[in-house]
CSV table of C-alpha atoms in Angstrom, one decimal:
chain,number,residue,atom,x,y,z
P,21,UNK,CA,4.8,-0.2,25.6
P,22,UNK,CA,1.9,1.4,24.7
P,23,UNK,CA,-0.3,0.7,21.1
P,24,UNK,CA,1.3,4.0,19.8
P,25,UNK,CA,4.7,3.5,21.1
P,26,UNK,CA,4.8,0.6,19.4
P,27,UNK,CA,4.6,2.0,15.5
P,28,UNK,CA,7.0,4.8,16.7
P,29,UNK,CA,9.8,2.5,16.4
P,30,UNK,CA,11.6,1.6,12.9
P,31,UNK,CA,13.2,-1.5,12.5
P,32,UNK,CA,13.4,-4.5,10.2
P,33,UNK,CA,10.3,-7.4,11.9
P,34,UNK,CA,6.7,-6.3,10.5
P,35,UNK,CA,4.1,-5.8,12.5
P,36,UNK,CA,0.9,-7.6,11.2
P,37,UNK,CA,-2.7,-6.1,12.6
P,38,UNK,CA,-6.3,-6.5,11.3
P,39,UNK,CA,-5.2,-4.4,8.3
P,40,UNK,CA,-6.5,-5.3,5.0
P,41,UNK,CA,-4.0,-4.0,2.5
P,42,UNK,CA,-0.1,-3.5,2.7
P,43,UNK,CA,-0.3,-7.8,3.5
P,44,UNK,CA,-1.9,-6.6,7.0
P,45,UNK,CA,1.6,-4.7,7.8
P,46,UNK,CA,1.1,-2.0,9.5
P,47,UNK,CA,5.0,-1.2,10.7
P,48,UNK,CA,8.2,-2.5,11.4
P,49,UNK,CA,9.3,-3.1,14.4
P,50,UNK,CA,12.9,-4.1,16.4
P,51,UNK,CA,11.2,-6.2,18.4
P,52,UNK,CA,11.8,-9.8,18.4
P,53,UNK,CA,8.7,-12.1,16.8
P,54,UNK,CA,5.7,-13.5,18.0
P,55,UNK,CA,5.3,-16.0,15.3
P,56,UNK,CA,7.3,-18.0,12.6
P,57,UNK,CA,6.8,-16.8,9.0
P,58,UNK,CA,5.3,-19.1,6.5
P,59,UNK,CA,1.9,-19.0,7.8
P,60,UNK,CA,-1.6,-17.5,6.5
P,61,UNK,CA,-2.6,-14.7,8.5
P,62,UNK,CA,-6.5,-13.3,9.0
P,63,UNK,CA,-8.3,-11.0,11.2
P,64,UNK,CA,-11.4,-11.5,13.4
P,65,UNK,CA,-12.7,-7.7,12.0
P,66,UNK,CA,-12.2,-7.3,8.7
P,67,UNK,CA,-13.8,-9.5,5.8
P,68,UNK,CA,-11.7,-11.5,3.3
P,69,UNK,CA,-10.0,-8.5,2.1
P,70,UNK,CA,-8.1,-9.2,4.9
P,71,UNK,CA,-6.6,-12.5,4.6
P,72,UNK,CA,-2.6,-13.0,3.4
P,73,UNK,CA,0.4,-15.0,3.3
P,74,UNK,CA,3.5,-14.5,5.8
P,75,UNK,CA,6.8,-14.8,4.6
P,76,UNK,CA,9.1,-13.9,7.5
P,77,UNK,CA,8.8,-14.3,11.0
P,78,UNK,CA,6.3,-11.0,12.8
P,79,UNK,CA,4.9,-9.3,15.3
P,80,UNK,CA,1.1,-10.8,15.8
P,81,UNK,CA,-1.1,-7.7,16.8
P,82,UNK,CA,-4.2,-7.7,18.4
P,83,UNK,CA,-7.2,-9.6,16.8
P,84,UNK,CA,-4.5,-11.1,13.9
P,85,UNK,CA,-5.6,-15.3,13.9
P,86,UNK,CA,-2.8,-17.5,11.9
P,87,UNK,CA,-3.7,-21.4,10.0
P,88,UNK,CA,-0.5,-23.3,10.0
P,89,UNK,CA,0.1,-25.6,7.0
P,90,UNK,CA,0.6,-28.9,7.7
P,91,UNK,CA,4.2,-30.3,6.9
P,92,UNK,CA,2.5,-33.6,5.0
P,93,UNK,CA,1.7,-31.4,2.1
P,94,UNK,CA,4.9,-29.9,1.7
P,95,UNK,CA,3.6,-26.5,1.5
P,96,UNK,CA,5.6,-23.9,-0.3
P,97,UNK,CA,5.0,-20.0,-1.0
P,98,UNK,CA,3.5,-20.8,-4.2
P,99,UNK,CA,0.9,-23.2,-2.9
P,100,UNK,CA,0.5,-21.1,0.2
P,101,UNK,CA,-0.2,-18.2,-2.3
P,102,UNK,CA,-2.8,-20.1,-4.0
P,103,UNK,CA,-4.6,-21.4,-0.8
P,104,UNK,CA,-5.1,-17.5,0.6
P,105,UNK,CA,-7.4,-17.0,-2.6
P,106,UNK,CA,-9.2,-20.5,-1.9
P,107,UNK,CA,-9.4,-19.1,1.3
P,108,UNK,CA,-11.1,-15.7,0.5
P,109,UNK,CA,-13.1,-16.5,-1.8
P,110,UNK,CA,-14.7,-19.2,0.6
P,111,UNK,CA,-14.9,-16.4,3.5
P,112,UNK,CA,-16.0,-13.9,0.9
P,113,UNK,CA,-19.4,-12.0,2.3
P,114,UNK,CA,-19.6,-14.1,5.1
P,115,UNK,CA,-18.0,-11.8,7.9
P,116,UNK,CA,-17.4,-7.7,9.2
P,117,UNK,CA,-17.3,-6.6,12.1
P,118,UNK,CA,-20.5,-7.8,14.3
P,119,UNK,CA,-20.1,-11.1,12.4
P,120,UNK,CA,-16.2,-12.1,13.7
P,121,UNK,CA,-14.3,-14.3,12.0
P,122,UNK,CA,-12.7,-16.8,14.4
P,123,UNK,CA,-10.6,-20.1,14.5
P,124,UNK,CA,-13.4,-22.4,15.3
P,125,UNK,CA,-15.4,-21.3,12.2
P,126,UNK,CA,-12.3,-21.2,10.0
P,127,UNK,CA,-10.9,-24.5,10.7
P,128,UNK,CA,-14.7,-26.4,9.4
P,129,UNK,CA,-14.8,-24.2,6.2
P,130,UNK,CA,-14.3,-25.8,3.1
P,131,UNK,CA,-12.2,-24.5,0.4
P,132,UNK,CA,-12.3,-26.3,-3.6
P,133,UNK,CA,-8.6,-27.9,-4.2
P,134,UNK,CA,-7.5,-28.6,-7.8
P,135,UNK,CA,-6.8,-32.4,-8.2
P,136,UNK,CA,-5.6,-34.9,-10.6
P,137,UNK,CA,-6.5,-38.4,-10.5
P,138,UNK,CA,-8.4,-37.7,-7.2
P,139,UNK,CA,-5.7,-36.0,-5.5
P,140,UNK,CA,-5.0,-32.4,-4.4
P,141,UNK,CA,-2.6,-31.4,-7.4
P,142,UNK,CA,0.0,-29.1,-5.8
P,143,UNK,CA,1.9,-29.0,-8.9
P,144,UNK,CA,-1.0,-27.5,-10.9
P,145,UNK,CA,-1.2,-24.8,-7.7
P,146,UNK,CA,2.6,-23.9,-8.0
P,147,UNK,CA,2.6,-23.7,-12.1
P,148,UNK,CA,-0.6,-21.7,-11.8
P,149,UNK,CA,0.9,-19.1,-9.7
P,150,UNK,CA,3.9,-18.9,-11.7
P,151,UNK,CA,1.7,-18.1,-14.6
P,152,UNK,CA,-0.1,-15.3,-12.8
P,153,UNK,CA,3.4,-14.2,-11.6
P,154,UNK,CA,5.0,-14.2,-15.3
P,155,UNK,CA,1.4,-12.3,-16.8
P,156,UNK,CA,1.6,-9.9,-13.7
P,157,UNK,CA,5.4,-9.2,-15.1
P,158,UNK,CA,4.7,-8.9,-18.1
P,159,UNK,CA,1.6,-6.1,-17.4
P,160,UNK,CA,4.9,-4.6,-15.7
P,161,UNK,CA,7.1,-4.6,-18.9
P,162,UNK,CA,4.2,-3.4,-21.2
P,163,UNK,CA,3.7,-0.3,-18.6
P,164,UNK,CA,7.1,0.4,-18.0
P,165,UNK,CA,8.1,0.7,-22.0
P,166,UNK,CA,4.3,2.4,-22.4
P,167,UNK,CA,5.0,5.2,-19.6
P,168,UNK,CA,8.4,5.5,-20.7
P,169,UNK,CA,9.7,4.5,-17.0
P,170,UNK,CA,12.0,1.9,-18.5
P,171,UNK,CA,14.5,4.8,-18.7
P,172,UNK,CA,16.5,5.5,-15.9
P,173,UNK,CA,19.3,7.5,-17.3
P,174,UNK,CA,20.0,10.2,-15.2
P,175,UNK,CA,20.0,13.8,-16.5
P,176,UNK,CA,23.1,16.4,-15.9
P,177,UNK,CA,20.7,18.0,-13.4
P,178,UNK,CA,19.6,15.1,-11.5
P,179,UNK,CA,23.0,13.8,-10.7
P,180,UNK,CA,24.1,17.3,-9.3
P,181,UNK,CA,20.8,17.2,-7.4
P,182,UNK,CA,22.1,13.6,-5.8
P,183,UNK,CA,25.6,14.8,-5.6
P,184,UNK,CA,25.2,18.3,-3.6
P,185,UNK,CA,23.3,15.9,-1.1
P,186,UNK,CA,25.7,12.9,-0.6
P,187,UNK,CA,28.3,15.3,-0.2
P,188,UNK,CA,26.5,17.3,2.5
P,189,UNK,CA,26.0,20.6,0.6
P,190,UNK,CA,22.4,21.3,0.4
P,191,UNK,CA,21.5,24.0,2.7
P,192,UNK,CA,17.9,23.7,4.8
P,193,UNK,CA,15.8,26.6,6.3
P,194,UNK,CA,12.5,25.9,8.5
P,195,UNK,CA,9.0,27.1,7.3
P,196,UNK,CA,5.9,27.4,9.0
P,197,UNK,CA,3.3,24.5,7.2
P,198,UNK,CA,0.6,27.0,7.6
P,199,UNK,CA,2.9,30.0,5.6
P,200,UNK,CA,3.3,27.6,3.0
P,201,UNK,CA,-0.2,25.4,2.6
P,202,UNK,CA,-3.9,26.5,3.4
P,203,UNK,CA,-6.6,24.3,3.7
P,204,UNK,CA,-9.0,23.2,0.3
P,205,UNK,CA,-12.9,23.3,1.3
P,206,UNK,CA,-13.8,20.5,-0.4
P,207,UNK,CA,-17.7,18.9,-0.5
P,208,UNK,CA,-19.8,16.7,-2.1
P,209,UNK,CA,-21.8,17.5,-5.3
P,210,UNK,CA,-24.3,15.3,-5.5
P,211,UNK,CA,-27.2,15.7,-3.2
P,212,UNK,CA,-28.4,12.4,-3.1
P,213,UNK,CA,-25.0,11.2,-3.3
P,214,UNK,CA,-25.2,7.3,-1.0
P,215,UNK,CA,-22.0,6.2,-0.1
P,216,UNK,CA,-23.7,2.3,0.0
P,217,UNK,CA,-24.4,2.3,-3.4
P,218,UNK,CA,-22.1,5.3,-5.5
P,219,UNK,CA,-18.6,4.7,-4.2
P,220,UNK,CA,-16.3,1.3,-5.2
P,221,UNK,CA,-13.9,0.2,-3.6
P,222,UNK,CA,-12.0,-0.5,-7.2
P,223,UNK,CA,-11.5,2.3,-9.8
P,224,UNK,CA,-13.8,1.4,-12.7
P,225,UNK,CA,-14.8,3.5,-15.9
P,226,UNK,CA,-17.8,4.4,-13.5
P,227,UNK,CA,-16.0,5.2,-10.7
P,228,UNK,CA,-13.2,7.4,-11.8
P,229,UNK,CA,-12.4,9.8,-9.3
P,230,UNK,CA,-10.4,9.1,-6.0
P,231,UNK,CA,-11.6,10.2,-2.6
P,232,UNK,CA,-9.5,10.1,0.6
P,233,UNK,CA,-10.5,9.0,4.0
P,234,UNK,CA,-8.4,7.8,6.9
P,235,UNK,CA,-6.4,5.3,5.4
P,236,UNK,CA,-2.9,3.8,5.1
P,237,UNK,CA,-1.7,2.5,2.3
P,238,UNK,CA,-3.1,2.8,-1.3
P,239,UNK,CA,-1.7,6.4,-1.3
P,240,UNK,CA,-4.6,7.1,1.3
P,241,UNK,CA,-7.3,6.3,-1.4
P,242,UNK,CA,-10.3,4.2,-0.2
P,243,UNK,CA,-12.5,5.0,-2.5
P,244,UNK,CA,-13.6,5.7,-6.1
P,245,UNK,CA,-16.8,8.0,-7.0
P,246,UNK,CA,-18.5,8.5,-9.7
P,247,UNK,CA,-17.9,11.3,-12.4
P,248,UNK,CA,-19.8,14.9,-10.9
P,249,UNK,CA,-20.4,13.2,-7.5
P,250,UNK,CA,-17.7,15.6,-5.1
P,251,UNK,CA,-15.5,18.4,-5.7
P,252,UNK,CA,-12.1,17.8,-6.8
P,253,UNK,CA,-8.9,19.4,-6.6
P,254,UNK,CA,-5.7,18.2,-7.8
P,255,UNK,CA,-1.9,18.9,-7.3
P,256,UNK,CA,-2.8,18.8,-3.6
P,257,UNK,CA,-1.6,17.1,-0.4
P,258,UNK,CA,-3.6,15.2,1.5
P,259,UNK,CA,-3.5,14.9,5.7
P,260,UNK,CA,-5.1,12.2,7.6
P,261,UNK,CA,-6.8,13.5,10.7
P,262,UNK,CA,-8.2,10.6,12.3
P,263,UNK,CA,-8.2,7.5,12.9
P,264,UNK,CA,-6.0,4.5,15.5
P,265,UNK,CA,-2.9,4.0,13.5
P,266,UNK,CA,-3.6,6.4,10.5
P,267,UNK,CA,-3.6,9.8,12.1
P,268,UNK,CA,-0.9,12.2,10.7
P,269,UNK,CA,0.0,10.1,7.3
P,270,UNK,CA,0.3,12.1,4.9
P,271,UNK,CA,0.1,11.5,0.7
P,272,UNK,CA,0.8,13.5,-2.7
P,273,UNK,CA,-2.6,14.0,-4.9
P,274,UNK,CA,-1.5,14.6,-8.1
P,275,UNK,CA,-4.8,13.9,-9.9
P,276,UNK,CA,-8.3,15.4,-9.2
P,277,UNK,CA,-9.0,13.9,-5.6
P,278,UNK,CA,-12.0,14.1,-3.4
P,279,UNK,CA,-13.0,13.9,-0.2
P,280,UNK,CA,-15.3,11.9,1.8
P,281,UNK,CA,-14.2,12.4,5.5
P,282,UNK,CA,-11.1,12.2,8.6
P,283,UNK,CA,-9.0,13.6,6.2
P,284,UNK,CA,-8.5,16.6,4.2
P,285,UNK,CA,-5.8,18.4,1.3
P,286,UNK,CA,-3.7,21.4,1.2
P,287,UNK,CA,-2.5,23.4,-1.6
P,288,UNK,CA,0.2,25.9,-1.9
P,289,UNK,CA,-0.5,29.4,-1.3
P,290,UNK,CA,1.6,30.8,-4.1
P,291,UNK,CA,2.5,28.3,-7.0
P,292,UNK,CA,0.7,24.8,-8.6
P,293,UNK,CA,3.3,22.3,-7.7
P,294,UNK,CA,5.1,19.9,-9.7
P,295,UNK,CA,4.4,16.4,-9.2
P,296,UNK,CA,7.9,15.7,-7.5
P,297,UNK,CA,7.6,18.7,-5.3
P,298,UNK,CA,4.3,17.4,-4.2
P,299,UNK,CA,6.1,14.4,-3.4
P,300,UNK,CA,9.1,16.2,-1.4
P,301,UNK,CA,6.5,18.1,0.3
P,302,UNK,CA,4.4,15.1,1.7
P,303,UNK,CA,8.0,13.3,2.6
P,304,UNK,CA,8.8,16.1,5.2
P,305,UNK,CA,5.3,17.2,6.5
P,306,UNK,CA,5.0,13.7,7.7
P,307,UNK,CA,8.1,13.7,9.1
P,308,UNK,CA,7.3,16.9,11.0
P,309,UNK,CA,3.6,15.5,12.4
P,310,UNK,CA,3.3,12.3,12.1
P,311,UNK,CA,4.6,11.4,15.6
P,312,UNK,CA,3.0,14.4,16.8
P,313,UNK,CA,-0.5,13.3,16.3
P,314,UNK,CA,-2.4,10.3,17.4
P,315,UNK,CA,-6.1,8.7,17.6
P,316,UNK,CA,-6.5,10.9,21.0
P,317,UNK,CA,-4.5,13.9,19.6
P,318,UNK,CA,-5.9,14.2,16.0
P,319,UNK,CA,-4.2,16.0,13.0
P,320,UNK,CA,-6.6,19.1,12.6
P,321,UNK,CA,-5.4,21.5,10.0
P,322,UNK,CA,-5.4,24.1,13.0
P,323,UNK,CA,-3.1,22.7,14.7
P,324,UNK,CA,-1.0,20.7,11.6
P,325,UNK,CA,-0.5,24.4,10.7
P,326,UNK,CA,1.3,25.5,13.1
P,327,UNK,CA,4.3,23.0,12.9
P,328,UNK,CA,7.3,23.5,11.2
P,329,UNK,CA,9.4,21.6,7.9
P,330,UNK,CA,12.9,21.9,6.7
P,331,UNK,CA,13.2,22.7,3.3
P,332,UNK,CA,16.4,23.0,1.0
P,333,UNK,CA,16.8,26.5,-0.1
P,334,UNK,CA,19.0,28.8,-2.3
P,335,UNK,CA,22.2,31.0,-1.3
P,336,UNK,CA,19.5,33.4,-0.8
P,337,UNK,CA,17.3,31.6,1.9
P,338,UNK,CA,14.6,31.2,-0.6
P,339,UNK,CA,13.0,27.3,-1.0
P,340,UNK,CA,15.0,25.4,-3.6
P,341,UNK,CA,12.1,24.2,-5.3
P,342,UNK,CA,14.0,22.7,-8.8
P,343,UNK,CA,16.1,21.0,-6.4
P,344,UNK,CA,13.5,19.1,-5.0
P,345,UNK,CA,12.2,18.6,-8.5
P,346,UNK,CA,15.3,17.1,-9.4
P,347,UNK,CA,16.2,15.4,-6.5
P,348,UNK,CA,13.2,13.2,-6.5
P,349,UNK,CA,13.3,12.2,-10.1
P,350,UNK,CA,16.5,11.0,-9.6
P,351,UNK,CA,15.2,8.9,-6.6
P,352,UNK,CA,12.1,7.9,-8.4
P,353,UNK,CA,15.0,7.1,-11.4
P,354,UNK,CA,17.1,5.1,-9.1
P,355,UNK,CA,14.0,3.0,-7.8
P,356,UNK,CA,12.9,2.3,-11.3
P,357,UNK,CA,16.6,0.7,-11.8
P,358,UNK,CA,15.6,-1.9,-9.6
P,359,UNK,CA,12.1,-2.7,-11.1
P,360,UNK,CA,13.4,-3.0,-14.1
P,361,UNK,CA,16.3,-5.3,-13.1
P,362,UNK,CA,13.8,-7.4,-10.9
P,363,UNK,CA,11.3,-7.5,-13.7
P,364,UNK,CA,14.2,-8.5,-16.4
P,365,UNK,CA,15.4,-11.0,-14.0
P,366,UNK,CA,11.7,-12.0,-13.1
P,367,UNK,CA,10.7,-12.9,-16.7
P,368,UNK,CA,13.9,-14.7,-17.8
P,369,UNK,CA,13.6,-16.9,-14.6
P,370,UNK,CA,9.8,-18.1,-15.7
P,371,UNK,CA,10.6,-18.6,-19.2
P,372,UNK,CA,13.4,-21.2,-17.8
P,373,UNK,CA,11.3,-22.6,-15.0
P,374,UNK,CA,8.1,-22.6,-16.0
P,375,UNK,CA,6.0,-26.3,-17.7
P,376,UNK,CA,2.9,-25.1,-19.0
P,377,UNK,CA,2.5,-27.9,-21.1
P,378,UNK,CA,2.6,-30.5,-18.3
P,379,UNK,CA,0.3,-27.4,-16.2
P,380,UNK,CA,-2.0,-27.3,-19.0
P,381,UNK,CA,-2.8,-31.1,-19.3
P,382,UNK,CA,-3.9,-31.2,-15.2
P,383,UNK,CA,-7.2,-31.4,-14.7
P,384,UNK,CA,-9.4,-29.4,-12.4
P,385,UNK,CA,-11.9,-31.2,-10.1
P,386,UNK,CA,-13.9,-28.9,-7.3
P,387,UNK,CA,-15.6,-30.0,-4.1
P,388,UNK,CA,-12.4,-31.5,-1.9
P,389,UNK,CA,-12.3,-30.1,1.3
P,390,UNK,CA,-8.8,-28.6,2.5
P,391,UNK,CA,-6.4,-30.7,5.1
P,392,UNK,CA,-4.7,-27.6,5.4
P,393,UNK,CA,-7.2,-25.9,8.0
């Protein structure tokens, strides 16, 4: 099986490479695992960025290194959460790609372990966590309520839209991507524009605006520029050209976007589209190329333009676009039904679990090197 072959298949094992977002998942795979979940994964080509904790059992790619806790400590998912950012902040800066990362180094770094009376305090690192978990939910309520996603009732519309599918009635014609899309020339403004010193890897008030590049995950967003620095379009699509396993992704771009290289965005040739029809849109043109086009066989907008999507259409042969519009936000509905159940769930579960008095009275002492490694 070759390296390609291998994300072609769908299944239910992930696939962890030298990735470092999405936990280092790249794909899933039905293949049977290489390693036992429970473990903190790292790469021997990326920096910190790209170190993470394994639930479930995987598929170890190429250059992936593992550190297996040792069953003295009783390590659980919380402490095991709280070790991986021990862990990066001790490897932070200190390795890329001509400076590798390896076992031997990793198992004589030192990482600072909260104690109490002179021992490694695992209960302070499991109430900790929890604490992060229940603020990080409770961001998630505040946005929710704020962006008015908390509401999941379906309209009249949107449960025709999901009913005329289940029920097999939505009729699809095929279009030609390139009678549909053209290609945006896109540059950059500034003239001394440097990407060392004017991009960040984080939005920030100074770094506003998104630009694309060839990458999976993060809605193909790696970096942020500054206000004025490129040209921006948004309502867009954007294509992934290049790159080993990110050639022929493809993302919605609502907002203004930019772009810095080995990837590029389309707009419609007739009409701005709606944020849920961008959406639809991206869903199938992957589906048409994404297969199609690899690191050696790259997703040029010559070729990408030639290859054809199904759309849903009218009586009339025409593309349906309100039924995509309403088709997705009942999806995006539907989803929300479960973040909001989770988060309910989440929050009442904390408030029950949760000790922060007995967390709060632990004391933190730094300089103990880890037995974990």
């Amino acid at each position: 099986m070759t390296n390609l072959d291998l994300f072609k298949n769908k299944g239910d094992i992930p696939v962890v490479t030298n990735s470092s977002v999405e936990n280092g998942i790249t794909g899933y795979v039905n293949l049977k695992p290489t390693e036992k979940g429970g473990i903190v994964t790292y790469s021997d080509t990326t920096t910190d960025e790209g170190i993470f904790y394994q639930p479930y059992d995987f598929v170890g790619y190429s250059h992936v290194q593992g550190v297996y806790p040792l069953k003295t400590y009783n390590w659980n998912e919380d402490k095991l959460l709280y070790f991986v950012s021990l862990f990066k902040k001790s490897a932070k800066g200190r390795f890329d790609y001509a400076s590798k990362f390896n076992r031997a180094i990793a198992k004589e770094m030192l990482v600072n372990l909260p104690t109490f009376n002179g021992e490694p305090s695992y209960f302070y690192m499991e109430q900790y966590i929890s604490l992060l978990e229940k603020e990080k939910m409770l961001q998630v309520d505040k946005f929710l309520k704020d962006s008015g996603l908390n509401d999941t009732t379906l309209t009249v519309e949107e449960t025709a839209a999901l009913e005329k599918f289940r029920n097999g009635e939505v009729k699809f014609v095929e279009r030609k991507i390139g009678d549909l899309f053209e290609k945006v020339k896109l540059g950059i403004s500034n003239p001394n524009f440097n990407k060392k010193t004017d991009l960040s890897a984080c939005k920030d008030l100074e770094h506003p605006i998104p630009v694309i590049n060839a990458k999976i995950g993060d809605n193909g967003i790696m970096y942020w520029a500054k206000q004025g620095d490129f040209e921006t379009i948004s309502k867009c699509i954007d294509v992934i050209q290049n790159g080993a396993i990110a050639t022929g992704k493809v993302y919605a771009q609502p907002q203004e976007t930019g772009v810095l290289w080995d990837s590029y965005l389309i707009k419609h040739v007739k009409t701005t589209l709606e944020d849920e029809q961008l959406f639809f849109f991206a869903t199938v043109i992957e589906k048409s190329i994404r297969l199609k086009f690899y690191y050696d066989c790259k997703a040029y907008w010559n070729e990408v333009k030639e290859e054809f999507i199904m759309l849903p259409c009218t009586l009339d042969n025409d593309i349906d676009y309100t039924f995509m519009q309403h088709f997705i936000s009942a999806w995006e509905k539907l989803v929300m039904r479960g973040v909001v159940k989770y988060k309910d769930e989440m929050l009442n579960a904390y408030d029950k679990a949760l000790d922060f008095a007995v967390a709060a009275e632990q004391m933190l002492n730094y300089g103990q090197k880890s037995e974990f490694l």
